[in-house]
Short mmCIF file of N, CA and C in Angstrom, two decimals:
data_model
loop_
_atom_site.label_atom_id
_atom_site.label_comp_id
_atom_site.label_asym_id
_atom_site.label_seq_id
_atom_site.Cartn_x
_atom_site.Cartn_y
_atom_site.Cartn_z
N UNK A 26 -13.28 -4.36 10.87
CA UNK A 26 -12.21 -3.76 10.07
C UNK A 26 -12.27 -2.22 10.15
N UNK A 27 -13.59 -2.15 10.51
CA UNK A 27 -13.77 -0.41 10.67
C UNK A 27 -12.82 0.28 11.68
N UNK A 28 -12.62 -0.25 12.65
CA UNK A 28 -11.89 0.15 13.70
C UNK A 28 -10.32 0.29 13.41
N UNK A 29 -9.56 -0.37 12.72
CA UNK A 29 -8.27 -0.70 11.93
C UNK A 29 -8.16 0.69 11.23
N UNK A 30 -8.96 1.26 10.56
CA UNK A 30 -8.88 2.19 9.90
C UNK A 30 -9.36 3.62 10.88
N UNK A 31 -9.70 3.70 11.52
CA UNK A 31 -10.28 4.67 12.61
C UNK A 31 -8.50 4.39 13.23
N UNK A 32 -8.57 3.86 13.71
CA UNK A 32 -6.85 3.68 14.62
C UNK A 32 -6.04 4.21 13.63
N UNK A 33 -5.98 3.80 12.64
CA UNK A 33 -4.98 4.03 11.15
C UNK A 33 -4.85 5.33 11.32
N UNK A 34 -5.67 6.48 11.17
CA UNK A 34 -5.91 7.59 10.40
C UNK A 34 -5.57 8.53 11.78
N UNK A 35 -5.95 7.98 12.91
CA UNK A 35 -5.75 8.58 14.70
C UNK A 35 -4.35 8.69 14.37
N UNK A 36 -3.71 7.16 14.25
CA UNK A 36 -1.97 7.41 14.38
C UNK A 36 -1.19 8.14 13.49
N UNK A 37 -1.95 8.60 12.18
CA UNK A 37 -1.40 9.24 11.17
C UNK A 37 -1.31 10.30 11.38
N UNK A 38 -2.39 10.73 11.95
CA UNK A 38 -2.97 12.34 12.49
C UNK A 38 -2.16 12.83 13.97
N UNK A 39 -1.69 12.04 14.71
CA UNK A 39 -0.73 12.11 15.71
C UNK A 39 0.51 12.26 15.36
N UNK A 40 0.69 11.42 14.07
CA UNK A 40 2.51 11.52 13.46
C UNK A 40 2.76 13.10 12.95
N UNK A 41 1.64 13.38 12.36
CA UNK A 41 2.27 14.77 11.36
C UNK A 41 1.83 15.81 12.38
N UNK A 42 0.80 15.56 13.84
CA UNK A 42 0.94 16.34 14.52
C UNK A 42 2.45 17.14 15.40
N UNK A 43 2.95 15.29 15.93
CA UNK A 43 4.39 14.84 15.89
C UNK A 43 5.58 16.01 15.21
N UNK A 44 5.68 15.39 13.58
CA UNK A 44 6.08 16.11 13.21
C UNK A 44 6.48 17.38 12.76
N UNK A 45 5.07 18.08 13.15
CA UNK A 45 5.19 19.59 12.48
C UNK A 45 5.34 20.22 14.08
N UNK A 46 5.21 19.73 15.46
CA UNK A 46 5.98 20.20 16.64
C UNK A 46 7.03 20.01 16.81
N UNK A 47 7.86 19.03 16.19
CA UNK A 47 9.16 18.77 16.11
C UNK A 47 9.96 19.90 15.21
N UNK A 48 9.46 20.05 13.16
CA UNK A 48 9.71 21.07 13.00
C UNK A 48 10.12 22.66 13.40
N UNK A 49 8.63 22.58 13.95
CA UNK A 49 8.65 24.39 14.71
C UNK A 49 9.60 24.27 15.58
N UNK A 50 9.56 23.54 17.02
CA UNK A 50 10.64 23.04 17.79
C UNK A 50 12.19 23.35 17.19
N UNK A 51 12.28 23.01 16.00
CA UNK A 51 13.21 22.48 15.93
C UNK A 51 14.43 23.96 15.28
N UNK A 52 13.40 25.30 14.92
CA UNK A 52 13.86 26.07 14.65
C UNK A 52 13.62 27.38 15.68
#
């Protein structure tokens, strides 16, 4: 289950990376 949460927190940490290049990008 450890791994579920290691992946979890990777893809979370990729999204708001995601998002805050999209932001800046975006202005």
């Amino acid at each position: 289950m450890r791994a579920a949460v290691i992946i979890g927190s990777l893809v979370s940490a990729l999204f708001d990376v995601a998002v805050l290049k999209y932001c800046t990008g975006k202005e």
